[in-house]
Amino acid sequence: VFGPPAFAISIEVPDEVMMRRMLKRGGGRSDDNPETARRRLQTFHECGGPTMQYLREHSVPVVTLDGTQALFYSYARHDSASASPYLTPADLSDLLRAVGERPSQAQLNKLISVVDSNGDGNVDIFEFLLAYQKLLTPAKVENNGVEFTGGEVLGLGELAETFLTLDGDGDGMVSAEDLSGMLISTGGVLSIAEARAILERADTNRDGLIDFQEFISMLCDPKTEGASWRLRTALRVVLVIGGPGSGKGVLCSRLTAQRYPRTKHVSSGEMLRTEVESGSLLGQQCEAVMQAGELLPSSVVTALVKRRMADFPGAYVLLDGFPRSRENCSDFLE
């Protein structure tokens, strides 16, 4: 479950230009040959119109994944060998990255040793709840930034970029309206009720807004740790839509080069090719569908997108090549 994006960018390029670009770059990609390129363009036209129509017509409220248990279950494993869901060290690392923490491997191992009370090398829901405050401790101010769990210090410049992402209208202050509707890297969307609750805790001068100093203070206050990780996981998504070879990647590269505010490029095509190159069963299935110039099942692509976006809390994410169908839109928005 995601929520509404900040806005969408549609790149309109004639078919002959997209075809020429695909064939020109074909040396590096197996699906850039004339026959497959024509099928990809046909698929794009069949699905692209309904995709844009859906985006224009819908602004669908999304159920928010809220609370500590929801955070755990977003990353927990479920298998027959274990009686209850659990986090491996790698899962815990992904969870911490998604909420803005950046522990090193040594720091992660130390955290595991603290929270893993039964010594099985994993973290179950009870261990996670009991150790929640140790895992997501408040930050503390250092000379040149703020120190988070694991000892890493984020500079004021990086924190300012995150603040700019939260400041939706760019007026230098964060309001409840700015926060409402922001996506969360662990899944879900900030509701207006949550946004107002965060504002109530952070707004120490009671002017109805959060300034940069109040933002820093909130990150460092033990009393607001539950709300602060929601702020640190918030992100905005910009959909970059266009046919194959239309220049989506070039546009995203130029936008991310500006770095103002913090902007990250997520390419659905690159994610799929990485999965194919991994040789996994999912990758083999993806390769067969891509070779035919067809679209992958929406659930597969959405899961990969969600996993990738979790790496970019506090950023504007340029989502390149997704959604490609009405079903993609529905999976993303609802």
Short mmCIF file of C-alpha atoms in Angstrom, two decimals:
data_model
loop_
_atom_site.label_atom_id
_atom_site.label_comp_id
_atom_site.label_asym_id
_atom_site.label_seq_id
_atom_site.Cartn_x
_atom_site.Cartn_y
_atom_site.Cartn_z
CA VAL A 1 0.00 0.00 0.00
CA PHE A 2 1.41 3.43 -0.99
CA GLY A 3 -0.75 6.50 -1.56
CA PRO A 4 -1.08 9.47 -3.92
CA PRO A 5 2.14 10.71 -5.54
CA ALA A 6 3.12 14.38 -5.37
CA PHE A 7 2.54 14.72 -9.12
CA ALA A 8 3.19 12.93 -12.42
CA ILE A 9 5.41 13.84 -15.35
CA SER A 10 4.30 12.55 -18.75
CA ILE A 11 6.96 12.57 -21.49
CA GLU A 12 5.39 12.79 -24.97
CA VAL A 13 7.73 11.55 -27.72
CA PRO A 14 6.81 10.33 -31.23
CA ASP A 15 6.98 6.57 -31.76
CA GLU A 16 9.66 6.86 -34.43
CA VAL A 17 11.94 8.75 -32.02
CA MET A 18 11.43 6.19 -29.24
CA MET A 19 12.06 3.36 -31.70
CA ARG A 20 15.25 4.98 -32.95
CA ARG A 21 16.54 5.53 -29.41
CA MET A 22 15.79 1.95 -28.37
CA LEU A 23 17.59 0.50 -31.37
CA LYS A 24 20.52 2.87 -30.94
CA ARG A 25 21.12 1.65 -27.38
CA GLY A 26 20.36 -1.98 -28.27
CA GLY A 27 23.90 -3.25 -27.84
CA GLY A 28 23.53 -3.34 -24.08
CA ARG A 29 19.99 -4.67 -23.67
CA SER A 30 18.53 -7.88 -25.05
CA ASP A 31 15.03 -6.39 -25.32
CA ASP A 32 16.14 -3.51 -27.60
CA ASN A 33 15.71 -5.25 -30.96
CA PRO A 34 13.21 -4.23 -33.68
CA GLU A 35 10.60 -6.92 -33.03
CA THR A 36 10.57 -6.54 -29.25
CA ALA A 37 10.76 -2.73 -29.50
CA ARG A 38 7.58 -2.67 -31.63
CA ARG A 39 5.76 -4.91 -29.14
CA ARG A 40 6.91 -2.71 -26.26
CA LEU A 41 5.56 0.40 -27.99
CA GLN A 42 2.26 -1.36 -28.70
CA THR A 43 1.99 -2.42 -25.04
CA PHE A 44 2.80 1.13 -23.93
CA HIS A 45 0.04 2.64 -26.07
CA GLU A 46 -2.51 0.04 -24.99
CA CYS A 47 -1.80 0.68 -21.30
CA GLY A 48 -0.49 4.25 -21.23
CA GLY A 49 -3.78 5.99 -22.02
CA PRO A 50 -5.80 4.19 -19.32
CA THR A 51 -2.91 4.76 -16.90
CA MET A 52 -3.00 8.54 -17.36
CA GLN A 53 -6.81 8.57 -17.28
CA TYR A 54 -6.77 6.71 -13.96
CA LEU A 55 -4.27 9.14 -12.48
CA ARG A 56 -6.39 12.11 -13.57
CA GLU A 57 -9.61 10.63 -12.20
CA HIS A 58 -8.46 9.23 -8.84
CA SER A 59 -7.28 10.62 -5.56
CA VAL A 60 -7.95 7.60 -3.39
CA PRO A 61 -7.59 7.75 0.43
CA VAL A 62 -5.20 5.06 1.66
CA VAL A 63 -5.26 3.09 4.89
CA THR A 64 -2.21 4.04 6.94
CA LEU A 65 0.13 1.37 8.31
CA ASP A 66 0.58 2.76 11.74
CA GLY A 67 2.34 1.80 14.92
CA THR A 68 5.34 -0.26 15.96
CA GLN A 69 3.79 -3.65 15.12
CA ALA A 70 2.99 -2.51 11.58
CA LEU A 71 6.62 -1.46 11.19
CA PHE A 72 7.79 -4.91 12.32
CA TYR A 73 5.39 -6.82 10.06
CA SER A 74 6.41 -4.71 7.05
CA TYR A 75 9.81 -6.45 7.14
CA ALA A 76 9.18 -9.69 9.05
CA ARG A 77 9.56 -13.15 7.50
CA HIS A 78 6.84 -15.78 7.69
CA ASP A 79 7.81 -19.40 7.11
CA SER A 80 6.76 -22.87 8.22
CA ALA A 81 10.00 -23.44 10.11
CA SER A 82 9.16 -20.72 12.63
CA ALA A 83 6.11 -20.49 14.86
CA SER A 84 6.01 -16.70 14.61
CA PRO A 85 7.26 -13.96 12.27
CA TYR A 86 10.83 -12.77 12.79
CA LEU A 87 13.49 -10.39 11.50
CA THR A 88 16.89 -11.62 10.38
CA PRO A 89 19.86 -9.23 10.84
CA ALA A 90 19.49 -8.27 7.16
CA ASP A 91 15.78 -7.58 7.63
CA LEU A 92 16.51 -5.44 10.67
CA SER A 93 19.10 -3.52 8.67
CA ASP A 94 16.51 -2.85 5.92
CA LEU A 95 13.97 -1.71 8.53
CA LEU A 96 16.44 0.67 10.17
CA ARG A 97 17.48 2.12 6.80
CA ALA A 98 13.83 2.70 5.93
CA VAL A 99 13.29 4.75 9.09
CA GLY A 100 16.38 6.86 8.49
CA GLU A 101 18.96 4.95 10.56
CA ARG A 102 22.29 3.91 9.03
CA PRO A 103 24.07 1.43 11.28
CA SER A 104 27.32 -0.17 10.15
CA GLN A 105 27.60 -3.97 10.20
CA ALA A 106 29.44 -3.83 13.52
CA GLN A 107 26.82 -1.54 14.99
CA LEU A 108 24.06 -3.79 13.66
CA ASN A 109 25.67 -6.83 15.27
CA LYS A 110 25.80 -4.96 18.58
CA LEU A 111 22.10 -4.08 18.31
CA ILE A 112 21.23 -7.72 17.59
CA SER A 113 23.17 -8.88 20.64
CA VAL A 114 21.19 -6.45 22.79
CA VAL A 115 17.69 -7.23 21.52
CA ASP A 116 17.99 -10.98 20.75
CA SER A 117 17.03 -12.22 24.22
CA ASN A 118 16.68 -15.93 23.27
CA GLY A 119 19.96 -16.02 21.34
CA ASP A 120 18.60 -17.52 18.10
CA GLY A 121 20.17 -14.82 15.94
CA ASN A 122 16.82 -13.32 14.91
CA VAL A 123 14.38 -10.79 16.36
CA ASP A 124 10.77 -11.84 16.96
CA ILE A 125 7.83 -9.51 17.58
CA PHE A 126 8.14 -9.70 21.36
CA GLU A 127 11.87 -8.93 21.31
CA PHE A 128 11.22 -6.09 18.89
CA LEU A 129 8.52 -4.53 21.07
CA LEU A 130 10.60 -4.86 24.22
CA ALA A 131 13.69 -3.40 22.53
CA TYR A 132 11.89 -0.78 20.44
CA GLN A 133 13.37 2.14 22.33
CA LYS A 134 16.89 0.72 21.99
CA LEU A 135 16.45 0.22 18.25
CA LEU A 136 14.86 3.58 17.51
CA THR A 137 16.53 5.80 20.07
CA PRO A 138 16.23 9.57 19.84
CA ALA A 139 18.99 11.35 18.00
CA LYS A 140 21.43 13.65 19.77
CA VAL A 141 22.98 16.88 18.58
CA GLU A 142 26.68 16.86 17.76
CA ASN A 143 28.92 19.74 16.67
CA ASN A 144 28.18 19.42 12.95
CA GLY A 145 24.93 17.48 12.81
CA VAL A 146 22.75 14.92 14.56
CA GLU A 147 23.81 11.43 15.70
CA PHE A 148 21.33 8.57 15.15
CA THR A 149 21.22 4.94 16.21
CA GLY A 150 24.50 3.22 15.39
CA GLY A 151 26.62 6.33 15.86
CA GLU A 152 26.36 7.85 12.39
CA VAL A 153 26.16 11.64 12.30
CA LEU A 154 24.02 13.29 9.62
CA GLY A 155 25.24 16.76 8.71
CA LEU A 156 22.99 19.78 8.89
CA GLY A 157 23.03 19.92 5.10
CA GLU A 158 21.48 16.45 4.81
CA LEU A 159 18.94 17.28 7.50
CA ALA A 160 18.08 20.49 5.67
CA GLU A 161 17.42 18.46 2.50
CA THR A 162 15.05 16.21 4.45
CA PHE A 163 13.33 19.29 5.87
CA LEU A 164 12.91 20.66 2.34
CA THR A 165 11.19 17.41 1.35
CA LEU A 166 8.74 17.81 4.24
CA ASP A 167 8.14 21.46 3.33
CA GLY A 168 5.72 20.78 0.50
CA ASP A 169 4.97 24.39 -0.49
CA GLY A 170 8.56 25.60 -0.07
CA ASP A 171 7.78 28.44 2.36
CA GLY A 172 10.47 27.42 4.86
CA MET A 173 8.00 26.02 7.39
CA VAL A 174 6.25 22.64 7.70
CA SER A 175 2.50 22.62 8.25
CA ALA A 176 0.06 19.79 8.84
CA GLU A 177 -1.10 20.23 5.25
CA ASP A 178 2.49 19.79 4.03
CA LEU A 179 2.76 16.48 5.88
CA SER A 180 -0.68 15.10 5.12
CA GLY A 181 -0.58 12.63 2.23
CA MET A 182 3.19 12.08 2.33
CA LEU A 183 4.22 8.50 1.69
CA ILE A 184 6.11 6.48 4.28
CA SER A 185 9.12 4.44 3.17
CA THR A 186 7.93 1.50 5.28
CA GLY A 187 4.50 1.61 3.58
CA GLY A 188 1.36 3.70 3.94
CA VAL A 189 0.68 7.40 3.98
CA LEU A 190 0.52 10.11 6.65
CA SER A 191 -3.08 10.98 7.42
CA ILE A 192 -4.14 14.51 8.34
CA ALA A 193 -4.79 13.28 11.89
CA GLU A 194 -1.23 11.94 12.17
CA ALA A 195 0.16 15.14 10.66
CA ARG A 196 -1.67 17.25 13.24
CA ALA A 197 -0.48 15.00 16.06
CA ILE A 198 3.14 15.37 14.89
CA LEU A 199 2.70 19.13 14.63
CA GLU A 200 1.27 19.29 18.15
CA ARG A 201 4.39 17.60 19.53
CA ALA A 202 6.98 19.48 17.49
CA ASP A 203 5.51 22.99 17.50
CA THR A 204 7.05 24.33 20.69
CA ASN A 205 6.33 28.01 20.00
CA ARG A 206 2.68 27.25 19.17
CA ASP A 207 2.56 29.13 15.87
CA GLY A 208 0.97 26.17 14.08
CA LEU A 209 4.11 25.36 12.09
CA ILE A 210 7.41 23.46 12.42
CA ASP A 211 10.58 25.41 11.68
CA PHE A 212 14.00 23.84 11.12
CA GLN A 213 15.08 24.26 14.73
CA GLU A 214 11.89 22.59 15.98
CA PHE A 215 12.47 19.78 13.49
CA ILE A 216 15.96 19.15 14.91
CA SER A 217 14.67 19.39 18.48
CA MET A 218 11.96 16.82 17.74
CA LEU A 219 14.52 14.33 16.42
CA CYS A 220 16.45 14.63 19.69
CA ASP A 221 13.54 14.54 22.17
CA PRO A 222 12.92 11.10 23.78
CA LYS A 223 9.28 12.08 24.31
CA THR A 224 8.66 12.38 20.57
CA GLU A 225 10.56 9.33 19.28
CA GLY A 226 7.39 7.60 18.06
CA ALA A 227 6.45 10.58 15.91
CA SER A 228 9.99 11.49 14.82
CA TRP A 229 10.62 8.22 12.98
CA ARG A 230 7.41 8.82 11.02
CA LEU A 231 8.82 12.17 9.93
CA ARG A 232 12.18 10.66 9.04
CA THR A 233 10.54 7.98 6.88
CA ALA A 234 8.34 10.41 4.94
CA LEU A 235 9.01 10.82 1.23
CA ARG A 236 7.39 12.28 -1.85
CA VAL A 237 7.04 10.46 -5.16
CA VAL A 238 7.05 12.00 -8.62
CA LEU A 239 5.85 9.70 -11.40
CA VAL A 240 7.88 10.00 -14.61
CA ILE A 241 5.80 8.48 -17.40
CA GLY A 242 6.71 8.01 -21.04
CA GLY A 243 7.24 5.39 -23.70
CA PRO A 244 10.43 3.33 -24.09
CA GLY A 245 13.21 5.58 -25.37
CA SER A 246 11.30 8.78 -24.57
CA GLY A 247 14.04 10.15 -22.35
CA LYS A 248 12.71 9.32 -18.88
CA GLY A 249 16.13 8.26 -17.62
CA VAL A 250 17.86 11.35 -19.02
CA LEU A 251 15.30 13.65 -17.41
CA CYS A 252 15.65 11.90 -14.05
CA SER A 253 19.46 12.05 -14.23
CA ARG A 254 19.35 15.78 -14.82
CA LEU A 255 16.87 16.36 -12.00
CA THR A 256 18.83 14.27 -9.49
CA ALA A 257 22.02 16.12 -10.44
CA GLN A 258 20.48 19.31 -9.07
CA ARG A 259 20.16 17.79 -5.55
CA TYR A 260 17.68 20.43 -4.47
CA PRO A 261 15.78 19.22 -2.64
CA ARG A 262 17.09 15.71 -1.98
CA THR A 263 16.09 13.78 -5.12
CA LYS A 264 16.58 10.10 -5.93
CA HIS A 265 16.00 8.19 -9.17
CA VAL A 266 14.26 4.80 -9.04
CA SER A 267 14.01 3.05 -12.41
CA SER A 268 11.54 0.16 -12.60
CA GLY A 269 13.42 -1.15 -15.64
CA GLU A 270 16.75 -1.20 -13.77
CA MET A 271 15.10 -2.98 -10.84
CA LEU A 272 13.78 -5.68 -13.13
CA ARG A 273 17.09 -6.12 -14.94
CA THR A 274 18.90 -6.40 -11.60
CA GLU A 275 16.44 -9.09 -10.55
CA VAL A 276 17.01 -10.94 -13.84
CA GLU A 277 20.80 -10.73 -13.45
CA SER A 278 20.53 -12.17 -9.94
CA GLY A 279 19.41 -15.48 -11.47
CA SER A 280 16.59 -15.87 -8.95
CA LEU A 281 13.42 -17.77 -9.82
CA LEU A 282 11.57 -14.46 -9.92
CA GLY A 283 14.29 -13.07 -12.18
CA GLN A 284 13.91 -15.98 -14.61
CA GLN A 285 10.16 -15.44 -14.76
CA CYS A 286 10.68 -11.71 -15.31
CA GLU A 287 13.13 -12.35 -18.15
CA ALA A 288 10.68 -14.52 -20.07
CA VAL A 289 7.95 -11.86 -19.86
CA MET A 290 10.33 -9.01 -20.76
CA GLN A 291 11.69 -10.89 -23.79
CA ALA A 292 8.12 -11.11 -25.08
CA GLY A 293 7.71 -7.33 -24.70
CA GLU A 294 4.84 -7.82 -22.25
CA LEU A 295 4.08 -6.33 -18.84
CA LEU A 296 4.92 -8.19 -15.66
CA PRO A 297 2.20 -8.95 -13.10
CA SER A 298 1.39 -5.75 -11.26
CA SER A 299 1.93 -7.33 -7.84
CA VAL A 300 5.52 -8.27 -8.75
CA VAL A 301 6.49 -4.81 -9.97
CA THR A 302 4.76 -3.06 -7.05
CA ALA A 303 6.61 -5.23 -4.52
CA LEU A 304 9.96 -4.45 -6.17
CA VAL A 305 9.15 -0.73 -6.24
CA LYS A 306 8.17 -0.72 -2.57
CA ARG A 307 11.37 -2.54 -1.61
CA ARG A 308 13.52 -0.05 -3.56
CA MET A 309 11.77 3.07 -2.28
CA ALA A 310 12.44 2.00 1.30
CA ASP A 311 16.07 3.01 0.70
CA PHE A 312 15.17 6.71 0.35
CA PRO A 313 13.46 8.12 3.45
CA GLY A 314 13.28 11.91 3.46
CA ALA A 315 13.65 12.27 -0.33
CA TYR A 316 11.78 13.16 -3.47
CA VAL A 317 11.74 9.87 -5.40
CA LEU A 318 11.54 10.10 -9.20
CA LEU A 319 9.77 6.86 -10.10
CA ASP A 320 10.77 6.14 -13.69
CA GLY A 321 8.67 3.74 -15.79
CA PHE A 322 5.96 3.03 -13.22
CA PRO A 323 2.99 2.84 -13.28
CA ARG A 324 2.45 1.29 -16.71
CA SER A 325 -1.16 0.17 -16.40
CA ARG A 326 -4.39 0.90 -14.56
CA GLU A 327 -3.67 -2.11 -12.37
CA ASN A 328 -0.30 -0.61 -11.43
CA CYS A 329 -2.08 2.62 -10.54
CA SER A 330 -4.60 0.80 -8.41
CA ASP A 331 -1.90 -1.17 -6.57
CA PHE A 332 0.08 2.00 -5.95
CA LEU A 333 -2.78 4.27 -4.88
CA GLU A 334 -5.18 2.02 -3.00
#
